[in-house]
Amino acid sequence: MNEFKALVVRENESKITHQIEQINEDMLSEGNVLIKVMYSSVNYKDMLAVQAKGGVVRNYPMIPGIDLSGEIVKSEDPKFSVGQKVLVTGYKMGMTKTGGFSEYAKVPSSWVIPLPDKLTLKNAMVYGTAGFTAALSINELEKNGMKDNLNSRILVTGATGGVGSISLQILSKIGYTNITAIVRKTKQIEVAKKLGANNVILLEDFDFSKKLLAEEKFDYILDTVGGELISKLLPYVSYQGSVSLCGNAGGNKLDTTVLPFILRGINLLGIDSVNVSNEIRLSVWNKLSDDWDVADSLLFNEVSFNELSDTLNSLKEGKHLGRSIVRINEV
Ligand SMILES: NC(=O)c1ccc[n+]([C@@H]2O[C@H](COP(=O)([O-])OP(=O)(O)OC[C@H]3O[C@@H](n4cnc5c(N)ncnc54)[C@H](OP(=O)(O)O)[C@@H]3O)[C@@H](O)[C@H]2O)c1
């Protein structure tokens, strides 16, 4: 194969740099499937991957990109055929194995998900890991009883963030009618309502004074914030309610007592999008392409491969708005 373009992160005299380079197949990690990448998406983790001490990349040079969609070019696994449309998210991709910010990617076939019929390569990346994580969270909450009552009292934290905003839209699309969003800024109230929240609470107005057990306000919490916020919310979960935890935007520390667990029987459900089984991946991506399909209403901007570096820099500076997908090869 001829040379092709990839965004390469290098370590030079303990400085971390990244730029688009012409590379060849030898620079790609081992894998029995070669994919022509059509789209990737820009995640916080990808921004960390191009920073010194970002904690994401350990071996250099590295090609970041934790998400990709594209077409099979070569496959040593009979399960996949040349030209087949596929997507890959998570595993070690873009961290310790080369990832999606490359015109071609090589991965083990066990990481590859056939693109569901109703999903386009572009929409797969409009969801990306954020959408997949939102859907995984809803899937777990539904497995724990949320599905039995469309009027369940559901709270979404970090509601205008990547995972939270997609969660609100999916929950609303499924038909849940009692969705509350919690936000930090007044201007986010209207945004959360437009995304599908039936009620919105401004964080500063919520009464967190009851510390051990409080009024049973929520049957299910889809949490994306972690830290202090979810610690303070656990006493408000109703009898046998469930809380999905996917993030640590508000910190790693979970400060709780056993009381909500032993007196109310609540469940804490951990969500991991990186190593979750392919069986669950397939089922959740199928839902995202069908009954839960909100791709056409998600806000995103599309950047070219040449604009990727600027997008990663603006994410670092906190100037980046919404989600971005990257057009890697011209479709
Ligand atoms: N488990 C997994 O596999 C997985 C996959 C994807 C993402 N994640 C994690 O999930 C989390 C959310 O991801 P994301 O893409 O949605 O991030 P994001 O777009 O940055 O959104 C974070 C949200 O959390 C809110 N927030 C941050 N700190 C807060 C605090 N101290 N109190 C209250 N709200 C706070 C933000 O509110 P403002 O808008 O007011 O700042 C924003 O709404 C991240 O921690 C991410 O690493 C995990």
mmCIF file with all atom_site columns, C-alpha atoms and ligand atoms in Angstrom, residues 43-45 129-130 133 136 157-165 182-185 188 203 223-226 228-229 245-251 271-274 323, ligand 1:
data_model
loop_
_atom_site.group_PDB
_atom_site.id
_atom_site.type_symbol
_atom_site.label_atom_id
_atom_site.label_alt_id
_atom_site.label_comp_id
_atom_site.label_asym_id
_atom_site.label_entity_id
_atom_site.label_seq_id
_atom_site.pdbx_PDB_ins_code
_atom_site.Cartn_x
_atom_site.Cartn_y
_atom_site.Cartn_z
_atom_site.occupancy
_atom_site.B_iso_or_equiv
_atom_site.pdbx_formal_charge
_atom_site.auth_seq_id
_atom_site.auth_comp_id
_atom_site.auth_asym_id
_atom_site.auth_atom_id
_atom_site.pdbx_PDB_model_num
ATOM   1  C CA  . ASN A 1 43  ? -13.247 13.021 22.466 1.00 0.00 ? 43  ASN A CA  1
ATOM   2  C CA  . TYR A 1 44  ? -11.712 14.505 25.608 1.00 0.00 ? 44  TYR A CA  1
ATOM   3  C CA  . LYS A 1 45  ? -9.483  11.421 25.768 1.00 0.00 ? 45  LYS A CA  1
ATOM   4  C CA  . THR A 1 129 ? -18.091 6.970  22.343 1.00 0.00 ? 129 THR A CA  1
ATOM   5  C CA  . ALA A 1 130 ? -20.274 9.675  23.963 1.00 0.00 ? 130 ALA A CA  1
ATOM   6  C CA  . THR A 1 133 ? -21.893 5.515  26.593 1.00 0.00 ? 133 THR A CA  1
ATOM   7  C CA  . LEU A 1 136 ? -25.040 1.830  27.521 1.00 0.00 ? 136 LEU A CA  1
ATOM   8  C CA  . THR A 1 157 ? -26.622 14.840 35.608 1.00 0.00 ? 157 THR A CA  1
ATOM   9  C CA  . GLY A 1 158 ? -24.163 16.755 33.410 1.00 0.00 ? 158 GLY A CA  1
ATOM   10 C CA  . ALA A 1 159 ? -27.235 17.086 31.246 1.00 0.00 ? 159 ALA A CA  1
ATOM   11 C CA  . THR A 1 160 ? -25.850 19.476 28.642 1.00 0.00 ? 160 THR A CA  1
ATOM   12 C CA  . GLY A 1 161 ? -22.500 17.667 28.298 1.00 0.00 ? 161 GLY A CA  1
ATOM   13 C CA  . GLY A 1 162 ? -21.710 15.110 25.573 1.00 0.00 ? 162 GLY A CA  1
ATOM   14 C CA  . VAL A 1 163 ? -23.034 11.972 27.275 1.00 0.00 ? 163 VAL A CA  1
ATOM   15 C CA  . GLY A 1 164 ? -25.790 13.774 29.223 1.00 0.00 ? 164 GLY A CA  1
ATOM   16 C CA  . SER A 1 165 ? -27.262 15.613 26.231 1.00 0.00 ? 165 SER A CA  1
ATOM   17 C CA  . ILE A 1 182 ? -29.586 18.991 36.651 1.00 0.00 ? 182 ILE A CA  1
ATOM   18 C CA  . VAL A 1 183 ? -27.436 21.850 35.301 1.00 0.00 ? 183 VAL A CA  1
ATOM   19 C CA  . ARG A 1 184 ? -24.999 24.387 36.743 1.00 0.00 ? 184 ARG A CA  1
ATOM   20 C CA  . LYS A 1 185 ? -25.733 27.477 34.673 1.00 0.00 ? 185 LYS A CA  1
ATOM   21 C CA  . GLN A 1 188 ? -28.410 25.667 30.298 1.00 0.00 ? 188 GLN A CA  1
ATOM   22 C CA  . LEU A 1 203 ? -27.687 22.842 40.948 1.00 0.00 ? 203 LEU A CA  1
ATOM   23 C CA  . ASP A 1 223 ? -24.932 10.126 36.220 1.00 0.00 ? 223 ASP A CA  1
ATOM   24 C CA  . THR A 1 224 ? -22.104 11.518 34.096 1.00 0.00 ? 224 THR A CA  1
ATOM   25 C CA  . VAL A 1 225 ? -20.498 13.732 36.752 1.00 0.00 ? 225 VAL A CA  1
ATOM   26 C CA  . GLY A 1 226 ? -19.440 11.465 39.620 1.00 0.00 ? 226 GLY A CA  1
ATOM   27 C CA  . GLU A 1 228 ? -19.402 15.218 45.059 1.00 0.00 ? 228 GLU A CA  1
ATOM   28 C CA  . LEU A 1 229 ? -22.610 15.577 43.038 1.00 0.00 ? 229 LEU A CA  1
ATOM   29 C CA  . LEU A 1 245 ? -22.173 5.893  36.897 1.00 0.00 ? 245 LEU A CA  1
ATOM   30 C CA  . CYS A 1 246 ? -20.083 6.564  33.813 1.00 0.00 ? 246 CYS A CA  1
ATOM   31 C CA  . GLY A 1 247 ? -17.946 9.582  34.504 1.00 0.00 ? 247 GLY A CA  1
ATOM   32 C CA  . ASN A 1 248 ? -15.740 11.567 36.772 1.00 0.00 ? 248 ASN A CA  1
ATOM   33 C CA  . ALA A 1 249 ? -16.157 15.081 35.341 1.00 0.00 ? 249 ALA A CA  1
ATOM   34 C CA  . GLY A 1 250 ? -16.813 16.236 38.922 1.00 0.00 ? 250 GLY A CA  1
ATOM   35 C CA  . GLY A 1 251 ? -14.132 14.104 40.582 1.00 0.00 ? 251 GLY A CA  1
ATOM   36 C CA  . ILE A 1 271 ? -20.691 1.817  32.941 1.00 0.00 ? 271 ILE A CA  1
ATOM   37 C CA  . ASP A 1 272 ? -17.575 1.053  30.891 1.00 0.00 ? 272 ASP A CA  1
ATOM   38 C CA  . SER A 1 273 ? -17.616 1.708  27.156 1.00 0.00 ? 273 SER A CA  1
ATOM   39 C CA  . VAL A 1 274 ? -13.997 0.672  26.589 1.00 0.00 ? 274 VAL A CA  1
ATOM   40 C CA  . ARG A 1 323 ? -19.196 17.491 19.540 1.00 0.00 ? 323 ARG A CA  1
HETATM 41 N N1  . LIG B 2 .   ? -17.317 5.171  31.323 1.00 0.00 ? 1   LIG B N1  1
HETATM 42 C C1  . LIG B 2 .   ? -17.036 5.363  30.053 1.00 0.00 ? 1   LIG B C1  1
HETATM 43 O O1  . LIG B 2 .   ? -16.787 4.428  29.295 1.00 0.00 ? 1   LIG B O1  1
HETATM 44 C C2  . LIG B 2 .   ? -17.044 6.754  29.546 1.00 0.00 ? 1   LIG B C2  1
HETATM 45 C C3  . LIG B 2 .   ? -17.209 7.030  28.186 1.00 0.00 ? 1   LIG B C3  1
HETATM 46 C C4  . LIG B 2 .   ? -17.298 8.359  27.780 1.00 0.00 ? 1   LIG B C4  1
HETATM 47 C C5  . LIG B 2 .   ? -17.183 9.369  28.713 1.00 0.00 ? 1   LIG B C5  1
HETATM 48 N N2  . LIG B 2 .   ? -16.960 9.044  30.007 1.00 0.00 ? 1   LIG B N2  1
HETATM 49 C C6  . LIG B 2 .   ? -16.858 10.066 31.057 1.00 0.00 ? 1   LIG B C6  1
HETATM 50 O O2  . LIG B 2 .   ? -18.155 10.597 31.259 1.00 0.00 ? 1   LIG B O2  1
HETATM 51 C C7  . LIG B 2 .   ? -18.056 11.931 31.733 1.00 0.00 ? 1   LIG B C7  1
HETATM 52 C C8  . LIG B 2 .   ? -18.927 12.826 30.885 1.00 0.00 ? 1   LIG B C8  1
HETATM 53 O O3  . LIG B 2 .   ? -18.402 12.864 29.569 1.00 0.00 ? 1   LIG B O3  1
HETATM 54 P P1  . LIG B 2 .   ? -18.903 13.984 28.562 1.00 0.00 ? 1   LIG B P1  1
HETATM 55 O O4  . LIG B 2 .   ? -18.291 13.671 27.254 1.00 0.00 ? 1   LIG B O4  1
HETATM 56 O O5  . LIG B 2 .   ? -20.367 14.128 28.679 1.00 0.00 ? 1   LIG B O5  1
HETATM 57 O O6  . LIG B 2 .   ? -18.196 15.271 29.204 1.00 0.00 ? 1   LIG B O6  1
HETATM 58 P P2  . LIG B 2 .   ? -18.567 16.799 28.966 1.00 0.00 ? 1   LIG B P2  1
HETATM 59 O O7  . LIG B 2 .   ? -19.141 17.002 27.604 1.00 0.00 ? 1   LIG B O7  1
HETATM 60 O O8  . LIG B 2 .   ? -17.353 17.561 29.375 1.00 0.00 ? 1   LIG B O8  1
HETATM 61 O O9  . LIG B 2 .   ? -19.749 17.068 30.021 1.00 0.00 ? 1   LIG B O9  1
HETATM 62 C C9  . LIG B 2 .   ? -19.536 17.064 31.397 1.00 0.00 ? 1   LIG B C9  1
HETATM 63 C C10 . LIG B 2 .   ? -20.799 17.568 32.065 1.00 0.00 ? 1   LIG B C10 1
HETATM 64 O O10 . LIG B 2 .   ? -20.602 17.493 33.462 1.00 0.00 ? 1   LIG B O10 1
HETATM 65 C C11 . LIG B 2 .   ? -20.891 18.755 34.060 1.00 0.00 ? 1   LIG B C11 1
HETATM 66 N N3  . LIG B 2 .   ? -20.016 18.935 35.220 1.00 0.00 ? 1   LIG B N3  1
HETATM 67 C C12 . LIG B 2 .   ? -18.668 18.926 35.229 1.00 0.00 ? 1   LIG B C12 1
HETATM 68 N N4  . LIG B 2 .   ? -18.207 19.087 36.485 1.00 0.00 ? 1   LIG B N4  1
HETATM 69 C C13 . LIG B 2 .   ? -19.306 19.205 37.280 1.00 0.00 ? 1   LIG B C13 1
HETATM 70 C C14 . LIG B 2 .   ? -19.490 19.406 38.654 1.00 0.00 ? 1   LIG B C14 1
HETATM 71 N N5  . LIG B 2 .   ? -18.455 19.509 39.489 1.00 0.00 ? 1   LIG B N5  1
HETATM 72 N N6  . LIG B 2 .   ? -20.763 19.491 39.132 1.00 0.00 ? 1   LIG B N6  1
HETATM 73 C C15 . LIG B 2 .   ? -21.807 19.390 38.292 1.00 0.00 ? 1   LIG B C15 1
HETATM 74 N N7  . LIG B 2 .   ? -21.703 19.210 36.961 1.00 0.00 ? 1   LIG B N7  1
HETATM 75 C C16 . LIG B 2 .   ? -20.459 19.118 36.465 1.00 0.00 ? 1   LIG B C16 1
HETATM 76 C C17 . LIG B 2 .   ? -20.594 19.767 32.970 1.00 0.00 ? 1   LIG B C17 1
HETATM 77 O O11 . LIG B 2 .   ? -21.315 20.938 33.247 1.00 0.00 ? 1   LIG B O11 1
HETATM 78 P P3  . LIG B 2 .   ? -20.891 22.378 32.646 1.00 0.00 ? 1   LIG B P3  1
HETATM 79 O O12 . LIG B 2 .   ? -21.389 22.373 31.239 1.00 0.00 ? 1   LIG B O12 1
HETATM 80 O O13 . LIG B 2 .   ? -21.568 23.316 33.530 1.00 0.00 ? 1   LIG B O13 1
HETATM 81 O O14 . LIG B 2 .   ? -19.391 22.445 32.723 1.00 0.00 ? 1   LIG B O14 1
HETATM 82 C C18 . LIG B 2 .   ? -21.114 19.021 31.744 1.00 0.00 ? 1   LIG B C18 1
HETATM 83 O O15 . LIG B 2 .   ? -22.507 19.148 31.626 1.00 0.00 ? 1   LIG B O15 1
HETATM 84 C C19 . LIG B 2 .   ? -16.565 12.278 31.691 1.00 0.00 ? 1   LIG B C19 1
HETATM 85 O O16 . LIG B 2 .   ? -16.033 12.121 32.979 1.00 0.00 ? 1   LIG B O16 1
HETATM 86 C C20 . LIG B 2 .   ? -15.988 11.246 30.736 1.00 0.00 ? 1   LIG B C20 1
HETATM 87 O O17 . LIG B 2 .   ? -14.628 10.986 31.018 1.00 0.00 ? 1   LIG B O17 1
HETATM 88 C C21 . LIG B 2 .   ? -16.889 7.776  30.440 1.00 0.00 ? 1   LIG B C21 1
#
